[in-house]
Amino acid sequence: MAGLPEKDRKLMTDRAVELSGRYPSASATDIMQMARVALTTMGSAERGDQILPGLVKGLVALQSSKGVDAAPEMLNRLLNGIDNLGKNSMDEVGVKNTLDIIDGII
């Protein structure tokens, strides 16, 4: 979390705690890592926060089907692919595209 503005750290921390309460198989630490990846993929903490619930739902589904250790890496690869394709454009369409892809694949 070094180098992130306090506002972004707080948003990510609060959301990780909330989502780990909703999805107990996803730890707050795992969700914080996903939040950092979402931030870099989407370009801001706010946009990353918009896709984070979908990512956590995907993590839980993948944990069940692919295993606890494989799930985070699979999500990271998915986000890299979305980024490489440019589907995460810097507007609301980018957020919708990203969520649609996550929902469609997982």
mmCIF file of N, CA and C in Angstrom:
data_model
loop_
_atom_site.group_PDB
_atom_site.id
_atom_site.type_symbol
_atom_site.label_atom_id
_atom_site.label_comp_id
_atom_site.label_asym_id
_atom_site.label_seq_id
_atom_site.Cartn_x
_atom_site.Cartn_y
_atom_site.Cartn_z
ATOM 1 N N MET A 1 0.823 -1.192 0.000
ATOM 2 C CA MET A 1 0.000 0.000 0.000
ATOM 3 C C MET A 1 0.870 1.260 0.000
ATOM 4 N N ALA A 2 2.181 1.049 0.034
ATOM 5 C CA ALA A 2 3.085 2.196 0.027
ATOM 6 C C ALA A 2 2.899 2.994 -1.252
ATOM 7 N N GLY A 3 2.930 4.289 -1.110
ATOM 8 C CA GLY A 3 2.831 5.165 -2.259
ATOM 9 C C GLY A 3 1.409 5.530 -2.646
ATOM 10 N N LEU A 4 0.429 4.886 -2.040
ATOM 11 C CA LEU A 4 -0.965 5.227 -2.345
ATOM 12 C C LEU A 4 -1.433 6.354 -1.433
ATOM 13 N N PRO A 5 -2.244 7.255 -1.951
ATOM 14 C CA PRO A 5 -2.812 8.292 -1.093
ATOM 15 C C PRO A 5 -3.653 7.668 0.025
ATOM 16 N N GLU A 6 -3.706 8.340 1.146
ATOM 17 C CA GLU A 6 -4.445 7.847 2.310
ATOM 18 C C GLU A 6 -5.905 7.555 1.953
ATOM 19 N N LYS A 7 -6.509 8.415 1.158
ATOM 20 C CA LYS A 7 -7.910 8.226 0.755
ATOM 21 C C LYS A 7 -8.096 6.887 0.038
ATOM 22 N N ASP A 8 -7.177 6.553 -0.855
ATOM 23 C CA ASP A 8 -7.258 5.289 -1.591
ATOM 24 C C ASP A 8 -7.023 4.099 -0.671
ATOM 25 N N ARG A 9 -6.055 4.214 0.231
ATOM 26 C CA ARG A 9 -5.791 3.122 1.188
ATOM 27 C C ARG A 9 -7.019 2.852 2.039
ATOM 28 N N LYS A 10 -7.658 3.928 2.517
ATOM 29 C CA LYS A 10 -8.841 3.763 3.364
ATOM 30 C C LYS A 10 -9.981 3.110 2.584
ATOM 31 N N LEU A 11 -10.212 3.566 1.362
ATOM 32 C CA LEU A 11 -11.262 2.974 0.530
ATOM 33 C C LEU A 11 -11.012 1.482 0.344
ATOM 34 N N MET A 12 -9.793 1.119 0.012
ATOM 35 C CA MET A 12 -9.459 -0.280 -0.244
ATOM 36 C C MET A 12 -9.557 -1.116 1.028
ATOM 37 N N THR A 13 -9.084 -0.579 2.142
ATOM 38 C CA THR A 13 -9.129 -1.312 3.411
ATOM 39 C C THR A 13 -10.569 -1.526 3.865
ATOM 40 N N ASP A 14 -11.353 -0.458 3.840
ATOM 41 C CA ASP A 14 -12.754 -0.570 4.267
ATOM 42 C C ASP A 14 -13.516 -1.570 3.402
ATOM 43 N N ARG A 15 -13.291 -1.523 2.106
ATOM 44 C CA ARG A 15 -13.990 -2.430 1.192
ATOM 45 C C ARG A 15 -13.543 -3.873 1.408
ATOM 46 N N ALA A 16 -12.250 -4.079 1.668
ATOM 47 C CA ALA A 16 -11.741 -5.434 1.907
ATOM 48 C C ALA A 16 -12.379 -6.035 3.156
ATOM 49 N N VAL A 17 -12.499 -5.239 4.201
ATOM 50 C CA VAL A 17 -13.117 -5.722 5.439
ATOM 51 C C VAL A 17 -14.591 -6.052 5.185
ATOM 52 N N GLU A 18 -15.284 -5.169 4.474
ATOM 53 C CA GLU A 18 -16.700 -5.405 4.163
ATOM 54 C C GLU A 18 -16.884 -6.687 3.350
ATOM 55 N N LEU A 19 -16.102 -6.838 2.289
ATOM 56 C CA LEU A 19 -16.272 -7.995 1.412
ATOM 57 C C LEU A 19 -15.823 -9.296 2.067
ATOM 58 N N SER A 20 -14.806 -9.245 2.925
ATOM 59 C CA SER A 20 -14.386 -10.477 3.608
ATOM 60 C C SER A 20 -15.448 -10.923 4.610
ATOM 61 N N GLY A 21 -16.220 -9.977 5.138
ATOM 62 C CA GLY A 21 -17.345 -10.335 5.999
ATOM 63 C C GLY A 21 -18.471 -10.985 5.214
ATOM 64 N N ARG A 22 -18.667 -10.518 3.996
ATOM 65 C CA ARG A 22 -19.721 -11.060 3.133
ATOM 66 C C ARG A 22 -19.321 -12.402 2.528
ATOM 67 N N TYR A 23 -18.033 -12.562 2.242
ATOM 68 C CA TYR A 23 -17.506 -13.788 1.620
ATOM 69 C C TYR A 23 -16.376 -14.334 2.499
ATOM 70 N N PRO A 24 -16.712 -15.103 3.536
ATOM 71 C CA PRO A 24 -15.710 -15.540 4.511
ATOM 72 C C PRO A 24 -14.549 -16.354 3.935
ATOM 73 N N SER A 25 -14.726 -16.988 2.791
ATOM 74 C CA SER A 25 -13.609 -17.763 2.240
ATOM 75 C C SER A 25 -12.558 -16.868 1.590
ATOM 76 N N ALA A 26 -12.856 -15.583 1.445
ATOM 77 C CA ALA A 26 -11.890 -14.615 0.909
ATOM 78 C C ALA A 26 -11.400 -13.749 2.062
ATOM 79 N N SER A 27 -10.123 -13.834 2.373
ATOM 80 C CA SER A 27 -9.581 -13.056 3.487
ATOM 81 C C SER A 27 -9.430 -11.593 3.094
ATOM 82 N N ALA A 28 -9.435 -10.726 4.095
ATOM 83 C CA ALA A 28 -9.231 -9.299 3.840
ATOM 84 C C ALA A 28 -7.892 -9.060 3.155
ATOM 85 N N THR A 29 -6.883 -9.852 3.504
ATOM 86 C CA THR A 29 -5.563 -9.717 2.877
ATOM 87 C C THR A 29 -5.631 -10.050 1.394
ATOM 88 N N ASP A 30 -6.302 -11.144 1.044
ATOM 89 C CA ASP A 30 -6.463 -11.505 -0.372
ATOM 90 C C ASP A 30 -7.233 -10.425 -1.128
ATOM 91 N N ILE A 31 -8.256 -9.894 -0.492
ATOM 92 C CA ILE A 31 -9.066 -8.866 -1.142
ATOM 93 C C ILE A 31 -8.264 -7.579 -1.311
ATOM 94 N N MET A 32 -7.422 -7.251 -0.342
ATOM 95 C CA MET A 32 -6.555 -6.068 -0.482
ATOM 96 C C MET A 32 -5.631 -6.231 -1.682
ATOM 97 N N GLN A 33 -5.080 -7.417 -1.864
ATOM 98 C CA GLN A 33 -4.222 -7.679 -3.022
ATOM 99 C C GLN A 33 -5.017 -7.512 -4.313
ATOM 100 N N MET A 34 -6.231 -8.037 -4.328
ATOM 101 C CA MET A 34 -7.078 -7.886 -5.505
ATOM 102 C C MET A 34 -7.417 -6.419 -5.745
ATOM 103 N N ALA A 35 -7.616 -5.661 -4.680
ATOM 104 C CA ALA A 35 -7.922 -4.233 -4.812
ATOM 105 C C ALA A 35 -6.757 -3.485 -5.446
ATOM 106 N N ARG A 36 -5.527 -3.850 -5.077
ATOM 107 C CA ARG A 36 -4.352 -3.214 -5.692
ATOM 108 C C ARG A 36 -4.284 -3.527 -7.181
ATOM 109 N N VAL A 37 -4.540 -4.776 -7.532
ATOM 110 C CA VAL A 37 -4.530 -5.163 -8.949
ATOM 111 C C VAL A 37 -5.668 -4.452 -9.690
ATOM 112 N N ALA A 38 -6.835 -4.373 -9.066
ATOM 113 C CA ALA A 38 -7.971 -3.687 -9.686
ATOM 114 C C ALA A 38 -7.661 -2.209 -9.900
ATOM 115 N N LEU A 39 -7.002 -1.588 -8.930
ATOM 116 C CA LEU A 39 -6.625 -0.178 -9.059
ATOM 117 C C LEU A 39 -5.714 0.024 -10.263
ATOM 118 N N THR A 40 -4.693 -0.797 -10.389
ATOM 119 C CA THR A 40 -3.764 -0.619 -11.504
ATOM 120 C C THR A 40 -4.422 -0.965 -12.840
ATOM 121 N N THR A 41 -5.296 -1.948 -12.846
ATOM 122 C CA THR A 41 -5.980 -2.325 -14.085
ATOM 123 C C THR A 41 -6.961 -1.248 -14.530
ATOM 124 N N MET A 42 -7.686 -0.688 -13.581
ATOM 125 C CA MET A 42 -8.749 0.256 -13.920
ATOM 126 C C MET A 42 -8.290 1.711 -13.900
ATOM 127 N N GLY A 43 -7.119 2.000 -13.336
ATOM 128 C CA GLY A 43 -6.572 3.351 -13.393
ATOM 129 C C GLY A 43 -6.842 4.234 -12.199
ATOM 130 N N SER A 44 -7.717 3.815 -11.297
ATOM 131 C CA SER A 44 -7.976 4.590 -10.080
ATOM 132 C C SER A 44 -8.592 3.673 -9.030
ATOM 133 N N ALA A 45 -8.487 4.101 -7.778
ATOM 134 C CA ALA A 45 -9.066 3.307 -6.688
ATOM 135 C C ALA A 45 -10.586 3.250 -6.809
ATOM 136 N N GLU A 46 -11.197 4.347 -7.224
ATOM 137 C CA GLU A 46 -12.655 4.380 -7.339
ATOM 138 C C GLU A 46 -13.142 3.404 -8.412
ATOM 139 N N ARG A 47 -12.486 3.397 -9.556
ATOM 140 C CA ARG A 47 -12.883 2.476 -10.627
ATOM 141 C C ARG A 47 -12.550 1.034 -10.242
ATOM 142 N N GLY A 48 -11.429 0.833 -9.584
ATOM 143 C CA GLY A 48 -11.089 -0.500 -9.095
ATOM 144 C C GLY A 48 -12.115 -1.000 -8.097
ATOM 145 N N ASP A 49 -12.596 -0.080 -7.259
ATOM 146 C CA ASP A 49 -13.600 -0.440 -6.259
ATOM 147 C C ASP A 49 -14.907 -0.878 -6.914
ATOM 148 N N GLN A 50 -15.200 -0.340 -8.077
ATOM 149 C CA GLN A 50 -16.433 -0.713 -8.767
ATOM 150 C C GLN A 50 -16.402 -2.158 -9.264
ATOM 151 N N ILE A 51 -15.223 -2.665 -9.578
ATOM 152 C CA ILE A 51 -15.152 -4.054 -10.065
ATOM 153 C C ILE A 51 -14.798 -5.040 -8.957
ATOM 154 N N LEU A 52 -14.386 -4.539 -7.796
ATOM 155 C CA LEU A 52 -13.913 -5.425 -6.728
ATOM 156 C C LEU A 52 -14.958 -6.437 -6.259
ATOM 157 N N PRO A 53 -16.223 -6.062 -6.032
ATOM 158 C CA PRO A 53 -17.190 -7.088 -5.619
ATOM 159 C C PRO A 53 -17.306 -8.230 -6.633
ATOM 160 N N GLY A 54 -17.297 -7.912 -7.918
ATOM 161 C CA GLY A 54 -17.338 -8.954 -8.944
ATOM 162 C C GLY A 54 -16.114 -9.843 -8.903
ATOM 163 N N LEU A 55 -14.957 -9.231 -8.650
ATOM 164 C CA LEU A 55 -13.729 -10.024 -8.530
ATOM 165 C C LEU A 55 -13.789 -10.971 -7.340
ATOM 166 N N VAL A 56 -14.306 -10.485 -6.223
ATOM 167 C CA VAL A 56 -14.375 -11.332 -5.024
ATOM 168 C C VAL A 56 -15.359 -12.480 -5.240
ATOM 169 N N LYS A 57 -16.492 -12.200 -5.866
ATOM 170 C CA LYS A 57 -17.426 -13.288 -6.195
ATOM 171 C C LYS A 57 -16.748 -14.309 -7.104
ATOM 172 N N GLY A 58 -15.999 -13.812 -8.062
ATOM 173 C CA GLY A 58 -15.252 -14.701 -8.949
ATOM 174 C C GLY A 58 -14.218 -15.511 -8.208
ATOM 175 N N LEU A 59 -13.544 -14.876 -7.248
ATOM 176 C CA LEU A 59 -12.545 -15.581 -6.443
ATOM 177 C C LEU A 59 -13.183 -16.740 -5.693
ATOM 178 N N VAL A 60 -14.326 -16.486 -5.079
ATOM 179 C CA VAL A 60 -15.015 -17.530 -4.314
ATOM 180 C C VAL A 60 -15.426 -18.681 -5.236
ATOM 181 N N ALA A 61 -15.958 -18.352 -6.407
ATOM 182 C CA ALA A 61 -16.354 -19.399 -7.355
ATOM 183 C C ALA A 61 -15.145 -20.203 -7.818
ATOM 184 N N LEU A 62 -14.051 -19.519 -8.126
ATOM 185 C CA LEU A 62 -12.851 -20.216 -8.587
ATOM 186 C C LEU A 62 -12.200 -21.036 -7.479
ATOM 187 N N GLN A 63 -12.289 -20.567 -6.238
ATOM 188 C CA GLN A 63 -11.759 -21.360 -5.126
ATOM 189 C C GLN A 63 -12.460 -22.707 -5.067
ATOM 190 N N SER A 64 -13.764 -22.699 -5.303
ATOM 191 C CA SER A 64 -14.531 -23.942 -5.260
ATOM 192 C C SER A 64 -14.193 -24.866 -6.417
ATOM 193 N N SER A 65 -13.987 -24.294 -7.595
ATOM 194 C CA SER A 65 -13.792 -25.138 -8.775
ATOM 195 C C SER A 65 -12.332 -25.430 -9.107
ATOM 196 N N LYS A 66 -11.432 -24.490 -8.823
ATOM 197 C CA LYS A 66 -10.027 -24.654 -9.220
ATOM 198 C C LYS A 66 -9.060 -24.773 -8.050
ATOM 199 N N GLY A 67 -9.532 -24.474 -6.853
ATOM 200 C CA GLY A 67 -8.678 -24.561 -5.676
ATOM 201 C C GLY A 67 -8.285 -23.187 -5.151
ATOM 202 N N VAL A 68 -8.027 -23.155 -3.860
ATOM 203 C CA VAL A 68 -7.725 -21.906 -3.162
ATOM 204 C C VAL A 68 -6.462 -21.243 -3.707
ATOM 205 N N ASP A 69 -5.455 -22.026 -4.016
ATOM 206 C CA ASP A 69 -4.190 -21.452 -4.484
ATOM 207 C C ASP A 69 -4.259 -20.980 -5.928
ATOM 208 N N ALA A 70 -5.029 -21.636 -6.764
ATOM 209 C CA ALA A 70 -5.088 -21.294 -8.188
ATOM 210 C C ALA A 70 -5.987 -20.091 -8.470
ATOM 211 N N ALA A 71 -6.984 -19.862 -7.642
ATOM 212 C CA ALA A 71 -7.994 -18.839 -7.923
ATOM 213 C C ALA A 71 -7.423 -17.427 -8.082
ATOM 214 N N PRO A 72 -6.594 -16.925 -7.158
ATOM 215 C CA PRO A 72 -6.089 -15.550 -7.329
ATOM 216 C C PRO A 72 -5.272 -15.367 -8.607
ATOM 217 N N GLU A 73 -4.452 -16.347 -8.940
ATOM 218 C CA GLU A 73 -3.633 -16.247 -10.152
ATOM 219 C C GLU A 73 -4.508 -16.236 -11.401
ATOM 220 N N MET A 74 -5.569 -17.017 -11.397
ATOM 221 C CA MET A 74 -6.474 -17.036 -12.548
ATOM 222 C C MET A 74 -7.153 -15.678 -12.732
ATOM 223 N N LEU A 75 -7.567 -15.063 -11.627
ATOM 224 C CA LEU A 75 -8.182 -13.740 -11.719
ATOM 225 C C LEU A 75 -7.180 -12.699 -12.205
ATOM 226 N N ASN A 76 -5.947 -12.775 -11.721
ATOM 227 C CA ASN A 76 -4.915 -11.838 -12.183
ATOM 228 C C ASN A 76 -4.691 -11.976 -13.682
ATOM 229 N N ARG A 77 -4.644 -13.206 -14.169
ATOM 230 C CA ARG A 77 -4.459 -13.419 -15.611
ATOM 231 C C ARG A 77 -5.650 -12.880 -16.397
ATOM 232 N N LEU A 78 -6.848 -13.054 -15.863
ATOM 233 C CA LEU A 78 -8.039 -12.517 -16.517
ATOM 234 C C LEU A 78 -7.952 -10.995 -16.616
ATOM 235 N N LEU A 79 -7.578 -10.337 -15.517
ATOM 236 C CA LEU A 79 -7.461 -8.876 -15.540
ATOM 237 C C LEU A 79 -6.370 -8.413 -16.497
ATOM 238 N N ASN A 80 -5.275 -9.150 -16.567
ATOM 239 C CA ASN A 80 -4.220 -8.804 -17.528
ATOM 240 C C ASN A 80 -4.753 -8.885 -18.952
ATOM 241 N N GLY A 81 -5.535 -9.907 -19.238
ATOM 242 C CA GLY A 81 -6.121 -10.047 -20.565
ATOM 243 C C GLY A 81 -7.085 -8.914 -20.891
ATOM 244 N N ILE A 82 -7.908 -8.546 -19.921
ATOM 245 C CA ILE A 82 -8.846 -7.436 -20.108
ATOM 246 C C ILE A 82 -8.078 -6.151 -20.404
ATOM 247 N N ASP A 83 -6.998 -5.940 -19.657
ATOM 248 C CA ASP A 83 -6.162 -4.756 -19.858
ATOM 249 C C ASP A 83 -5.492 -4.788 -21.232
ATOM 250 N N ASN A 84 -4.938 -5.925 -21.601
ATOM 251 C CA ASN A 84 -4.261 -6.046 -22.897
ATOM 252 C C ASN A 84 -5.209 -5.799 -24.067
ATOM 253 N N LEU A 85 -6.460 -6.194 -23.902
ATOM 254 C CA LEU A 85 -7.457 -5.974 -24.953
ATOM 255 C C LEU A 85 -8.018 -4.550 -24.950
ATOM 256 N N GLY A 86 -7.724 -3.788 -23.891
ATOM 257 C CA GLY A 86 -8.224 -2.418 -23.796
ATOM 258 C C GLY A 86 -9.692 -2.321 -23.435
ATOM 259 N N LYS A 87 -10.235 -3.384 -22.872
ATOM 260 C CA LYS A 87 -11.654 -3.391 -22.511
ATOM 261 C C LYS A 87 -11.935 -2.564 -21.255
ATOM 262 N N ASN A 88 -10.886 -2.179 -20.543
ATOM 263 C CA ASN A 88 -11.005 -1.422 -19.297
ATOM 264 C C ASN A 88 -10.828 0.072 -19.553
ATOM 265 N N SER A 89 -11.405 0.581 -20.634
ATOM 266 C CA SER A 89 -11.235 1.979 -21.017
ATOM 267 C C SER A 89 -11.621 2.914 -19.873
ATOM 268 N N MET A 90 -11.109 4.126 -19.934
ATOM 269 C CA MET A 90 -11.242 5.069 -18.826
ATOM 270 C C MET A 90 -12.589 5.793 -18.822
ATOM 271 N N ASP A 91 -13.657 5.053 -18.914
ATOM 272 C CA ASP A 91 -14.995 5.609 -18.806
ATOM 273 C C ASP A 91 -15.897 4.535 -18.206
ATOM 274 N N GLU A 92 -17.169 4.845 -18.065
ATOM 275 C CA GLU A 92 -18.090 3.870 -17.473
ATOM 276 C C GLU A 92 -18.230 2.623 -18.337
ATOM 277 N N VAL A 93 -18.037 2.766 -19.628
ATOM 278 C CA VAL A 93 -18.088 1.601 -20.511
ATOM 279 C C VAL A 93 -16.991 0.613 -20.129
ATOM 280 N N GLY A 94 -15.819 1.118 -19.745
ATOM 281 C CA GLY A 94 -14.718 0.250 -19.334
ATOM 282 C C GLY A 94 -15.054 -0.556 -18.091
ATOM 283 N N VAL A 95 -15.718 0.079 -17.127
ATOM 284 C CA VAL A 95 -16.141 -0.632 -15.914
ATOM 285 C C VAL A 95 -17.165 -1.697 -16.288
ATOM 286 N N LYS A 96 -18.153 -1.319 -17.109
ATOM 287 C CA LYS A 96 -19.182 -2.277 -17.521
ATOM 288 C C LYS A 96 -18.571 -3.428 -18.311
ATOM 289 N N ASN A 97 -17.686 -3.115 -19.253
ATOM 290 C CA ASN A 97 -17.023 -4.168 -20.031
ATOM 291 C C ASN A 97 -16.299 -5.147 -19.120
ATOM 292 N N THR A 98 -15.557 -4.609 -18.172
ATOM 293 C CA THR A 98 -14.775 -5.454 -17.266
ATOM 294 C C THR A 98 -15.689 -6.352 -16.447
ATOM 295 N N LEU A 99 -16.751 -5.775 -15.882
ATOM 296 C CA LEU A 99 -17.691 -6.581 -15.090
ATOM 297 C C LEU A 99 -18.399 -7.623 -15.954
ATOM 298 N N ASP A 100 -18.770 -7.251 -17.168
ATOM 299 C CA ASP A 100 -19.428 -8.211 -18.063
ATOM 300 C C ASP A 100 -18.508 -9.385 -18.388
ATOM 301 N N ILE A 101 -17.235 -9.096 -18.620
ATOM 302 C CA ILE A 101 -16.277 -10.169 -18.921
ATOM 303 C C ILE A 101 -16.101 -11.074 -17.709
ATOM 304 N N ILE A 102 -15.940 -10.482 -16.527
ATOM 305 C CA ILE A 102 -15.779 -11.281 -15.303
ATOM 306 C C ILE A 102 -17.009 -12.169 -15.108
ATOM 307 N N ASP A 103 -18.201 -11.573 -15.221
ATOM 308 C CA ASP A 103 -19.440 -12.342 -15.032
ATOM 309 C C ASP A 103 -19.591 -13.438 -16.080
ATOM 310 N N GLY A 104 -19.201 -13.152 -17.303
ATOM 311 C CA GLY A 104 -19.359 -14.120 -18.380
ATOM 312 C C GLY A 104 -18.408 -15.293 -18.304
ATOM 313 N N ILE A 105 -17.254 -15.067 -17.735
ATOM 314 C CA ILE A 105 -16.245 -16.128 -17.682
ATOM 315 C C ILE A 105 -16.367 -16.959 -16.415
ATOM 316 N N ILE A 106 -16.768 -16.337 -15.344
ATOM 317 C CA ILE A 106 -16.764 -17.050 -14.060
ATOM 318 C C ILE A 106 -18.126 -17.572 -13.703
#
